[in-house]
Amino acid sequence: MTDNNELEQLRQELVTVRRRAERLERIADRRRYSAQLQAALYRIADITAADSPMAQFFQSLHDIMRQLMYAENFFIALYDADASTFSLAYMVDSLDQSYQDAMQNVPISQLHGTLTGYVLRLGKPVFADETVMEALHASGEIGHVGSDCIEWLGCPLKVGNRTLGAMVVQSYDRNRRYRQSDRKLLMFISGHVATAVQRKQADERLADSNRALEAKVEERTHELRQTLDELQQQVLERQRSEQVREACYEIAEQSQTATALDSFYASVHTIVNQLINARDFFIALYDPVRSELTLPYLVDKYLQNPGVITLTADDMHDSSLFTAEVLRTQKPLILTAAEMKPRQPALYDAGKGPAAWLGVPLIMDGVARGAIVVQSHDPSARFTAKDADLLEFVASHVATALQRRQDADSLRTAHHELKTINDELERRIAERTQALANTNSVLEHLLEQRKVINEKLAHDAHHDVLTGLPNRALLHERLGHTIQRNLRRKKLSYALLFLDLDRFKIINDSLGHLSGDKLLCEVSHRLEQCVRAGDTVARLGGDEFCILLDDIQTIADIEVIAKRILSSIAAPYLLEGQRLYTSTSIGITTSQVGYNAADAVIRDADAAMYQAKAQGKNRYCFFDKSLHQDALNRLKLEADLRHAIGRGEIVVYYQPIYDLLSQSIHGFEALARWQHPELGLLSPALFIPVAEETGLINDLGLQVLRDATTQLHAWRQQTGTELSISVNLSGRQLAQRDFLSHVHDILDESELPAQALKLEITESLLIQHFDMAQHFLQRLQEMHIEILLDDFGTGYSSLNYLHQFPLNTVKIDRSFVQQISSNQKSLQLLSGVRLLASNLGLKLVAEGVETSAQLQLLQAMNFEFGQGYLFGAPMPAEQAGALLSGAPHPAFAAARPA
């Protein structure tokens, strides 16, 4: 019988192993496919960026598509919206290859009746098999054009709302059909191809335009050269002088017109271009007050307007900009490609560096306030000193013209402002007489308004804006009056209740602040209904409220009101059709303590409220003086903790985690302990909450992580086994921007592989940092660090997170494990969780294993790992290292069936 059980167990393990192998194979296939798709996109980007003809681009694209799917029959049709024509830009077809030559610049109307025309008309992908094609043929959408295929996939090439054409694959083989993944792939690739086609078309149009322009310039240059050869040098100089004189006259004339500066700069460009080769031309203006260099006018084959360039006086000496040198020296500058390339190598490596460059300063009031620059990309171009003299002469007139334009603009602005002021003054004088007649009535109205406003301000200053309740200031004032009135009375006369809503932050974060505000208003209304007419209900801020009970007689009266509040707040809330629940924790103090100041009353009630929360929430707690001492002790503990981290008082204890199948140690969980110099060894329950509140958890967590990884590396070297270490992760650490870099550095320092590190998170951390946690955990997975969900089963919606977050292992809370030997429901629940984890590919760790019976049941359910006092309590590193001797733990022998 035992052999049959072992055989059945082996069969089950074999089925489990096969399932895991199949799941791993599927994951590997998806990763290989993603890597292949990403590589294809990189290749598409590379061939797009390459300066190659469109036909070569489509040939390379076809090669890429063959690697991703069945694409032996592949073509791309391009649509010219301006000419209403289409062309087969590329076609490889086993039956209709010759069809491409006939389909060039064909009117779009001829596409009617084809699937390609149907795609362009719809502007959407079309995936047609024989059934779909017959339906489209029967409806008249398509006809029989070309050879009939078995399956046809086509996607429009669209950029925004503009359709550039269509990309199609088709199959004539009944054994070669397309899958749903092929359709998605074609749709995905078509978007990238459309962008590439648009760029290639733009490059070709630009190249054609440049070639035409260069041809025209060359033709004109040839004609001028023939004419100039026939003239004498003297005539040439005279004509040039006349041109310069006319250019300067025209610049002066343009500067006096009311045209915009853009038109003026364009006119200057036209004039200069008539004198020298200035097709590539720009004007730069420099504002020394703002240290800003701008290019208000720019015409260049490659250069794009950089906008505003910050250029301080110190930058003038170090800047690689040639214009900066002109501004600094206030002299003309002539440069060749050989001189410019060392200063801007990236520009020349991209093939966009000019062959010749000439810049002259714009001198205004004796200082360079800008520059005029011409440059040429013609390899044979050179600028001479005569060109510099000519451009400098023109620049002096341009600077004068700009100064005149600026002065004229300033004068016009001043005249306009003066006229506006005069008109406004006349209007005010005209209105003043009428206004004086109405002054008395207006003043009376204003006085009445001021009285109302003062009353409202006085109310707003003492009441909460959201709920209308008295605020902290008004509560403080009323409480002060109550204390003074009852200062000499020894018996109970008043009480203060301090309330804080439980789980309000979760509601506020999940449903939004608007719903949170509505909930606070409803809570305020319920509190007012729970107290007497003379009591004060105040909101201190957030979800904190105070209630001042005046003229109270007995403690029992206070408890009646407190219980009434707890019951009222715990009742369901219906907000926007959704039922919500919350509760409150109440701290209470009374006049019997003997207070002299309102702040002390609020402080002690607050302390009692925290005690109520610590006792389980949704309850009330009366203040006693020990709570105040606890607060002081907590402050001292915080101060000691700040020094403890730096002094090495934080030590790491290790609790073993056993592989229940191999009955060997799988790894350890690292747990922080505080070796306090006065109080001895402290449990983390005493100092971790303090570290969380103060932010010290970041430094403490990094120290534990560094010590644990270093120790694990030593154990792995000692035993030669692949042990792992689990370290708990805090929400504060999750919010650290550089936490991942710290983890990476610590792994490098300890020489520990990332696979050996496991980080444990709690469900509360996921709830409070939902969006951040998703991104953070994904980054950890990319680093090959495993993620464990701790205390599973104790939260609000634990099952919901098993598929929403990238988890590797789930740790079952000890509260479930401890009941499995005595509670059948707990046993069935764990069996269901085991099945669910197996289907999701998650590993399970049972926490809190304390008896042999529990261990035996966990092994029967095929739990992978176990942890608990049965195997060992958290222990120092030396004691934990002794467990690695290789001897099996006695607990496994004790758990064997009799």
mmCIF file of N, CA and C in Angstrom, residues 627-734:
data_model
loop_
_atom_site.group_PDB
_atom_site.id
_atom_site.type_symbol
_atom_site.label_atom_id
_atom_site.label_comp_id
_atom_site.label_asym_id
_atom_site.label_seq_id
_atom_site.Cartn_x
_atom_site.Cartn_y
_atom_site.Cartn_z
ATOM 1 N N LEU A 627 0.284 57.259 30.092
ATOM 2 C CA LEU A 627 0.332 57.486 28.640
ATOM 3 C C LEU A 627 1.299 58.615 28.321
ATOM 4 N N HIS A 628 1.286 59.666 29.161
ATOM 5 C CA HIS A 628 2.219 60.767 28.934
ATOM 6 C C HIS A 628 3.664 60.293 29.088
ATOM 7 N N GLN A 629 3.866 59.425 30.097
ATOM 8 C CA GLN A 629 5.214 58.887 30.289
ATOM 9 C C GLN A 629 5.615 57.999 29.104
ATOM 10 N N ASP A 630 4.613 57.267 28.556
ATOM 11 C CA ASP A 630 4.893 56.435 27.373
ATOM 12 C C ASP A 630 5.334 57.296 26.206
ATOM 13 N N ALA A 631 4.700 58.470 26.051
ATOM 14 C CA ALA A 631 5.082 59.368 24.960
ATOM 15 C C ALA A 631 6.518 59.861 25.137
ATOM 16 N N LEU A 632 6.881 60.181 26.395
ATOM 17 C CA LEU A 632 8.255 60.617 26.658
ATOM 18 C C LEU A 632 9.246 59.475 26.383
ATOM 19 N N ASN A 633 8.844 58.254 26.810
ATOM 20 C CA ASN A 633 9.715 57.104 26.548
ATOM 21 C C ASN A 633 9.901 56.885 25.055
ATOM 22 N N ARG A 634 8.821 57.137 24.307
ATOM 23 C CA ARG A 634 8.894 56.957 22.858
ATOM 24 C C ARG A 634 9.863 57.962 22.239
ATOM 25 N N LEU A 635 9.847 59.203 22.747
ATOM 26 C CA LEU A 635 10.781 60.208 22.239
ATOM 27 C C LEU A 635 12.221 59.802 22.532
ATOM 28 N N LYS A 636 12.446 59.260 23.734
ATOM 29 C CA LYS A 636 13.804 58.816 24.070
ATOM 30 C C LYS A 636 14.227 57.638 23.194
ATOM 31 N N LEU A 637 13.260 56.742 22.959
ATOM 32 C CA LEU A 637 13.560 55.596 22.103
ATOM 33 C C LEU A 637 13.945 56.058 20.694
ATOM 34 N N GLU A 638 13.246 57.065 20.195
ATOM 35 C CA GLU A 638 13.564 57.599 18.869
ATOM 36 C C GLU A 638 14.968 58.189 18.849
ATOM 37 N N ALA A 639 15.325 58.952 19.894
ATOM 38 C CA ALA A 639 16.660 59.551 19.952
ATOM 39 C C ALA A 639 17.740 58.470 20.036
ATOM 40 N N ASP A 640 17.487 57.419 20.856
ATOM 41 C CA ASP A 640 18.458 56.330 20.963
ATOM 42 C C ASP A 640 18.609 55.596 19.630
ATOM 43 N N LEU A 641 17.474 55.447 18.905
ATOM 44 C CA LEU A 641 17.515 54.710 17.637
ATOM 45 C C LEU A 641 18.354 55.441 16.599
ATOM 46 N N ARG A 642 18.315 56.776 16.617
ATOM 47 C CA ARG A 642 19.112 57.546 15.653
ATOM 48 C C ARG A 642 20.609 57.270 15.846
ATOM 49 N N HIS A 643 21.027 57.092 17.112
ATOM 50 C CA HIS A 643 22.430 56.794 17.360
ATOM 51 C C HIS A 643 22.748 55.308 17.178
ATOM 52 N N ALA A 644 21.734 54.456 17.388
ATOM 53 C CA ALA A 644 21.976 53.011 17.350
ATOM 54 C C ALA A 644 22.416 52.550 15.973
ATOM 55 N N ILE A 645 21.838 53.149 14.918
ATOM 56 C CA ILE A 645 22.162 52.714 13.555
ATOM 57 C C ILE A 645 23.626 52.991 13.253
ATOM 58 N N GLY A 646 24.104 54.165 13.658
ATOM 59 C CA GLY A 646 25.504 54.512 13.397
ATOM 60 C C GLY A 646 26.485 53.777 14.282
ATOM 61 N N ARG A 647 26.044 53.352 15.489
ATOM 62 C CA ARG A 647 26.965 52.702 16.434
ATOM 63 C C ARG A 647 26.993 51.175 16.287
ATOM 64 N N GLY A 648 26.256 50.645 15.328
ATOM 65 C CA GLY A 648 26.285 49.206 15.109
ATOM 66 C C GLY A 648 25.476 48.420 16.128
ATOM 67 N N GLU A 649 24.481 49.052 16.781
ATOM 68 C CA GLU A 649 23.677 48.335 17.756
ATOM 69 C C GLU A 649 22.586 47.491 17.089
ATOM 70 N N ILE A 650 22.306 47.767 15.813
ATOM 71 C CA ILE A 650 21.313 46.981 15.081
ATOM 72 C C ILE A 650 22.002 45.731 14.559
ATOM 73 N N VAL A 651 21.521 44.570 14.971
ATOM 74 C CA VAL A 651 22.110 43.301 14.552
ATOM 75 C C VAL A 651 21.058 42.521 13.773
ATOM 76 N N VAL A 652 21.517 41.572 12.964
ATOM 77 C CA VAL A 652 20.623 40.782 12.126
ATOM 78 C C VAL A 652 20.532 39.364 12.690
ATOM 79 N N TYR A 653 19.300 38.913 12.912
ATOM 80 C CA TYR A 653 19.026 37.524 13.293
ATOM 81 C C TYR A 653 18.485 36.795 12.067
ATOM 82 N N TYR A 654 18.646 35.484 12.052
ATOM 83 C CA TYR A 654 18.286 34.702 10.876
ATOM 84 C C TYR A 654 17.374 33.556 11.290
ATOM 85 N N GLN A 655 16.241 33.406 10.600
ATOM 86 C CA GLN A 655 15.357 32.271 10.837
ATOM 87 C C GLN A 655 15.373 31.381 9.594
ATOM 88 N N PRO A 656 15.635 30.085 9.748
ATOM 89 C CA PRO A 656 15.775 29.211 8.571
ATOM 90 C C PRO A 656 14.436 28.979 7.868
ATOM 91 N N ILE A 657 14.492 28.800 6.557
ATOM 92 C CA ILE A 657 13.354 28.428 5.723
ATOM 93 C C ILE A 657 13.717 27.105 5.064
ATOM 94 N N TYR A 658 12.926 26.064 5.333
ATOM 95 C CA TYR A 658 13.262 24.727 4.868
ATOM 96 C C TYR A 658 12.467 24.363 3.612
ATOM 97 N N ASP A 659 13.143 23.643 2.707
ATOM 98 C CA ASP A 659 12.488 23.020 1.559
ATOM 99 C C ASP A 659 11.823 21.744 2.062
ATOM 100 N N LEU A 660 10.487 21.708 2.041
ATOM 101 C CA LEU A 660 9.754 20.581 2.625
ATOM 102 C C LEU A 660 9.869 19.326 1.781
ATOM 103 N N LEU A 661 10.280 19.460 0.518
ATOM 104 C CA LEU A 661 10.425 18.273 -0.324
ATOM 105 C C LEU A 661 11.799 17.629 -0.118
ATOM 106 N N SER A 662 12.868 18.463 -0.208
ATOM 107 C CA SER A 662 14.221 17.924 -0.025
ATOM 108 C C SER A 662 14.629 17.865 1.440
ATOM 109 N N GLN A 663 13.839 18.471 2.327
ATOM 110 C CA GLN A 663 14.084 18.492 3.771
ATOM 111 C C GLN A 663 15.436 19.135 4.110
ATOM 112 N N SER A 664 15.815 20.126 3.276
ATOM 113 C CA SER A 664 17.062 20.848 3.512
ATOM 114 C C SER A 664 16.774 22.334 3.600
ATOM 115 N N ILE A 665 17.761 23.078 4.119
ATOM 116 C CA ILE A 665 17.582 24.518 4.256
ATOM 117 C C ILE A 665 17.602 25.170 2.876
ATOM 118 N N HIS A 666 16.526 25.893 2.584
ATOM 119 C CA HIS A 666 16.459 26.641 1.318
ATOM 120 C C HIS A 666 17.078 28.031 1.454
ATOM 121 N N GLY A 667 16.923 28.640 2.618
ATOM 122 C CA GLY A 667 17.465 29.982 2.828
ATOM 123 C C GLY A 667 17.109 30.472 4.217
ATOM 124 N N PHE A 668 17.256 31.783 4.435
ATOM 125 C CA PHE A 668 16.972 32.396 5.728
ATOM 126 C C PHE A 668 16.179 33.684 5.514
ATOM 127 N N GLU A 669 15.379 34.035 6.543
ATOM 128 C CA GLU A 669 14.763 35.367 6.576
ATOM 129 C C GLU A 669 15.584 36.216 7.545
ATOM 130 N N ALA A 670 16.024 37.407 7.069
ATOM 131 C CA ALA A 670 16.821 38.313 7.896
ATOM 132 C C ALA A 670 15.885 39.200 8.710
ATOM 133 N N LEU A 671 16.087 39.255 10.026
ATOM 134 C CA LEU A 671 15.219 40.007 10.931
ATOM 135 C C LEU A 671 16.081 40.907 11.812
ATOM 136 N N ALA A 672 15.683 42.173 11.918
ATOM 137 C CA ALA A 672 16.463 43.150 12.678
ATOM 138 C C ALA A 672 16.200 43.000 14.176
ATOM 139 N N ARG A 673 17.240 43.142 14.975
ATOM 140 C CA ARG A 673 17.138 43.185 16.432
ATOM 141 C C ARG A 673 18.007 44.349 16.910
ATOM 142 N N TRP A 674 17.630 44.925 18.039
ATOM 143 C CA TRP A 674 18.357 46.083 18.576
ATOM 144 C C TRP A 674 19.006 45.676 19.887
ATOM 145 N N GLN A 675 20.327 45.667 19.903
ATOM 146 C CA GLN A 675 21.081 45.374 21.126
ATOM 147 C C GLN A 675 21.271 46.689 21.870
ATOM 148 N N HIS A 676 20.220 47.076 22.656
ATOM 149 C CA HIS A 676 20.220 48.350 23.360
ATOM 150 C C HIS A 676 21.202 48.284 24.530
ATOM 151 N N PRO A 677 22.051 49.299 24.704
ATOM 152 C CA PRO A 677 23.061 49.227 25.774
ATOM 153 C C PRO A 677 22.458 49.202 27.169
ATOM 154 N N GLU A 678 21.213 49.716 27.327
ATOM 155 C CA GLU A 678 20.595 49.754 28.655
ATOM 156 C C GLU A 678 19.460 48.746 28.791
ATOM 157 N N LEU A 679 18.663 48.573 27.716
ATOM 158 C CA LEU A 679 17.465 47.748 27.798
ATOM 159 C C LEU A 679 17.685 46.325 27.308
ATOM 160 N N GLY A 680 18.872 46.045 26.770
ATOM 161 C CA GLY A 680 19.146 44.709 26.279
ATOM 162 C C GLY A 680 18.627 44.516 24.860
ATOM 163 N N LEU A 681 18.390 43.245 24.459
ATOM 164 C CA LEU A 681 17.944 42.920 23.105
ATOM 165 C C LEU A 681 16.464 43.255 22.954
ATOM 166 N N LEU A 682 16.153 44.173 21.994
ATOM 167 C CA LEU A 682 14.781 44.640 21.802
ATOM 168 C C LEU A 682 14.168 44.005 20.573
ATOM 169 N N SER A 683 12.875 43.640 20.695
ATOM 170 C CA SER A 683 12.118 43.089 19.571
ATOM 171 C C SER A 683 11.849 44.178 18.538
ATOM 172 N N PRO A 684 11.751 43.817 17.260
ATOM 173 C CA PRO A 684 11.434 44.829 16.235
ATOM 174 C C PRO A 684 10.073 45.477 16.447
ATOM 175 N N ALA A 685 9.168 44.815 17.154
ATOM 176 C CA ALA A 685 7.862 45.418 17.400
ATOM 177 C C ALA A 685 7.978 46.710 18.204
ATOM 178 N N LEU A 686 9.085 46.898 18.959
ATOM 179 C CA LEU A 686 9.273 48.091 19.770
ATOM 180 C C LEU A 686 9.893 49.236 18.991
ATOM 181 N N PHE A 687 10.747 48.942 18.002
ATOM 182 C CA PHE A 687 11.461 50.050 17.363
ATOM 183 C C PHE A 687 11.170 50.208 15.866
ATOM 184 N N ILE A 688 10.639 49.179 15.194
ATOM 185 C CA ILE A 688 10.343 49.331 13.760
ATOM 186 C C ILE A 688 9.255 50.381 13.523
ATOM 187 N N PRO A 689 8.139 50.423 14.316
ATOM 188 C CA PRO A 689 7.155 51.495 14.090
ATOM 189 C C PRO A 689 7.767 52.885 14.255
ATOM 190 N N VAL A 690 8.685 53.052 15.223
ATOM 191 C CA VAL A 690 9.344 54.354 15.400
ATOM 192 C C VAL A 690 10.207 54.672 14.183
ATOM 193 N N ALA A 691 10.913 53.678 13.690
ATOM 194 C CA ALA A 691 11.742 53.889 12.499
ATOM 195 C C ALA A 691 10.904 54.242 11.289
ATOM 196 N N GLU A 692 9.710 53.632 11.167
ATOM 197 C CA GLU A 692 8.824 53.937 10.046
ATOM 198 C C GLU A 692 8.365 55.388 10.098
ATOM 199 N N GLU A 693 7.926 55.840 11.302
ATOM 200 C CA GLU A 693 7.382 57.191 11.429
ATOM 201 C C GLU A 693 8.445 58.250 11.204
ATOM 202 N N THR A 694 9.671 58.001 11.632
ATOM 203 C CA THR A 694 10.726 59.024 11.566
ATOM 204 C C THR A 694 11.532 58.974 10.284
ATOM 205 N N GLY A 695 11.327 57.944 9.467
ATOM 206 C CA GLY A 695 12.118 57.820 8.244
ATOM 207 C C GLY A 695 13.448 57.113 8.445
ATOM 208 N N LEU A 696 13.772 56.726 9.710
ATOM 209 C CA LEU A 696 15.026 56.008 9.960
ATOM 210 C C LEU A 696 15.015 54.612 9.360
ATOM 211 N N ILE A 697 13.824 54.152 8.919
ATOM 212 C CA ILE A 697 13.717 52.808 8.353
ATOM 213 C C ILE A 697 14.555 52.673 7.093
ATOM 214 N N ASN A 698 14.805 53.809 6.396
ATOM 215 C CA ASN A 698 15.602 53.743 5.156
ATOM 216 C C ASN A 698 17.036 53.317 5.468
ATOM 217 N N ASP A 699 17.687 54.015 6.420
ATOM 218 C CA ASP A 699 19.061 53.659 6.778
ATOM 219 C C ASP A 699 19.116 52.290 7.454
ATOM 220 N N LEU A 700 18.132 52.011 8.324
ATOM 221 C CA LEU A 700 18.100 50.735 9.022
ATOM 222 C C LEU A 700 17.941 49.586 8.030
ATOM 223 N N GLY A 701 17.007 49.757 7.064
ATOM 224 C CA GLY A 701 16.762 48.711 6.077
ATOM 225 C C GLY A 701 17.978 48.427 5.221
ATOM 226 N N LEU A 702 18.692 49.502 4.815
ATOM 227 C CA LEU A 702 19.895 49.301 3.993
ATOM 228 C C LEU A 702 20.982 48.571 4.778
ATOM 229 N N GLN A 703 21.100 48.881 6.092
ATOM 230 C CA GLN A 703 22.102 48.196 6.904
ATOM 231 C C GLN A 703 21.781 46.710 7.011
ATOM 232 N N VAL A 704 20.495 46.377 7.266
ATOM 233 C CA VAL A 704 20.092 44.971 7.357
ATOM 234 C C VAL A 704 20.345 44.267 6.030
ATOM 235 N N LEU A 705 19.991 44.943 4.912
ATOM 236 C CA LEU A 705 20.200 44.354 3.591
ATOM 237 C C LEU A 705 21.682 44.106 3.321
ATOM 238 N N ARG A 706 22.532 45.068 3.696
ATOM 239 C CA ARG A 706 23.973 44.924 3.440
ATOM 240 C C ARG A 706 24.559 43.788 4.302
ATOM 241 N N ASP A 707 24.198 43.749 5.606
ATOM 242 C CA ASP A 707 24.728 42.700 6.490
ATOM 243 C C ASP A 707 24.244 41.313 6.065
ATOM 244 N N ALA A 708 22.955 41.233 5.665
ATOM 245 C CA ALA A 708 22.391 39.930 5.312
ATOM 246 C C ALA A 708 23.008 39.381 4.032
ATOM 247 N N THR A 709 23.188 40.219 3.016
ATOM 248 C CA THR A 709 23.779 39.749 1.755
ATOM 249 C C THR A 709 25.237 39.350 1.947
ATOM 250 N N THR A 710 25.962 40.110 2.770
ATOM 251 C CA THR A 710 27.360 39.762 3.026
ATOM 252 C C THR A 710 27.462 38.408 3.727
ATOM 253 N N GLN A 711 26.584 38.203 4.737
ATOM 254 C CA GLN A 711 26.595 36.940 5.470
ATOM 255 C C GLN A 711 26.203 35.771 4.566
ATOM 256 N N LEU A 712 25.210 35.992 3.693
ATOM 257 C CA LEU A 712 24.761 34.920 2.807
ATOM 258 C C LEU A 712 25.873 34.527 1.832
ATOM 259 N N HIS A 713 26.595 35.519 1.334
ATOM 260 C CA HIS A 713 27.699 35.209 0.418
ATOM 261 C C HIS A 713 28.736 34.314 1.115
ATOM 262 N N ALA A 714 29.023 34.613 2.375
ATOM 263 C CA ALA A 714 29.978 33.802 3.121
ATOM 264 C C ALA A 714 29.459 32.376 3.287
ATOM 265 N N TRP A 715 28.170 32.210 3.590
ATOM 266 C CA TRP A 715 27.596 30.864 3.742
ATOM 267 C C TRP A 715 27.631 30.099 2.424
ATOM 268 N N ARG A 716 27.307 30.792 1.312
ATOM 269 C CA ARG A 716 27.318 30.119 0.011
ATOM 270 C C ARG A 716 28.734 29.660 -0.355
ATOM 271 N N GLN A 717 29.732 30.494 -0.036
ATOM 272 C CA GLN A 717 31.105 30.100 -0.290
ATOM 273 C C GLN A 717 31.512 28.919 0.594
ATOM 274 N N GLN A 718 31.000 28.934 1.839
ATOM 275 C CA GLN A 718 31.366 27.892 2.799
ATOM 276 C C GLN A 718 30.747 26.541 2.436
ATOM 277 N N THR A 719 29.459 26.553 2.019
ATOM 278 C CA THR A 719 28.739 25.298 1.792
ATOM 279 C C THR A 719 28.695 24.887 0.330
ATOM 280 N N GLY A 720 28.913 25.829 -0.582
ATOM 281 C CA GLY A 720 28.816 25.507 -2.010
ATOM 282 C C GLY A 720 27.382 25.302 -2.468
ATOM 283 N N THR A 721 26.405 25.719 -1.658
ATOM 284 C CA THR A 721 24.992 25.588 -2.015
ATOM 285 C C THR A 721 24.436 26.952 -2.400
ATOM 286 N N GLU A 722 23.333 26.931 -3.151
ATOM 287 C CA GLU A 722 22.696 28.175 -3.620
ATOM 288 C C GLU A 722 21.623 28.607 -2.628
ATOM 289 N N LEU A 723 22.045 29.043 -1.458
ATOM 290 C CA LEU A 723 21.114 29.539 -0.453
ATOM 291 C C LEU A 723 20.553 30.894 -0.877
ATOM 292 N N SER A 724 19.383 31.270 -0.312
ATOM 293 C CA SER A 724 18.778 32.586 -0.577
ATOM 294 C C SER A 724 18.548 33.312 0.739
ATOM 295 N N ILE A 725 18.352 34.599 0.665
ATOM 296 C CA ILE A 725 18.083 35.429 1.853
ATOM 297 C C ILE A 725 16.850 36.268 1.582
ATOM 298 N N SER A 726 15.915 36.319 2.528
ATOM 299 C CA SER A 726 14.699 37.127 2.431
ATOM 300 C C SER A 726 14.827 38.323 3.368
ATOM 301 N N VAL A 727 14.574 39.523 2.827
ATOM 302 C CA VAL A 727 14.677 40.757 3.611
ATOM 303 C C VAL A 727 13.361 41.509 3.486
ATOM 304 N N ASN A 728 12.820 41.977 4.626
ATOM 305 C CA ASN A 728 11.547 42.694 4.624
ATOM 306 C C ASN A 728 11.728 44.094 4.057
ATOM 307 N N LEU A 729 10.717 44.551 3.287
ATOM 308 C CA LEU A 729 10.749 45.851 2.605
ATOM 309 C C LEU A 729 9.669 46.755 3.186
ATOM 310 N N SER A 730 10.038 47.993 3.510
ATOM 311 C CA SER A 730 9.104 48.972 4.077
ATOM 312 C C SER A 730 8.538 49.870 2.984
ATOM 313 N N GLY A 731 7.341 50.436 3.260
ATOM 314 C CA GLY A 731 6.756 51.396 2.319
ATOM 315 C C GLY A 731 7.607 52.633 2.154
ATOM 316 N N ARG A 732 8.300 53.046 3.212
ATOM 317 C CA ARG A 732 9.205 54.200 3.121
ATOM 318 C C ARG A 732 10.330 53.922 2.124
ATOM 319 N N GLN A 733 10.853 52.684 2.148
ATOM 320 C CA GLN A 733 11.915 52.340 1.205
ATOM 321 C C GLN A 733 11.389 52.330 -0.214
ATOM 322 N N LEU A 734 10.133 51.926 -0.389
ATOM 323 C CA LEU A 734 9.520 51.923 -1.710
ATOM 324 C C LEU A 734 9.482 53.313 -2.304
#
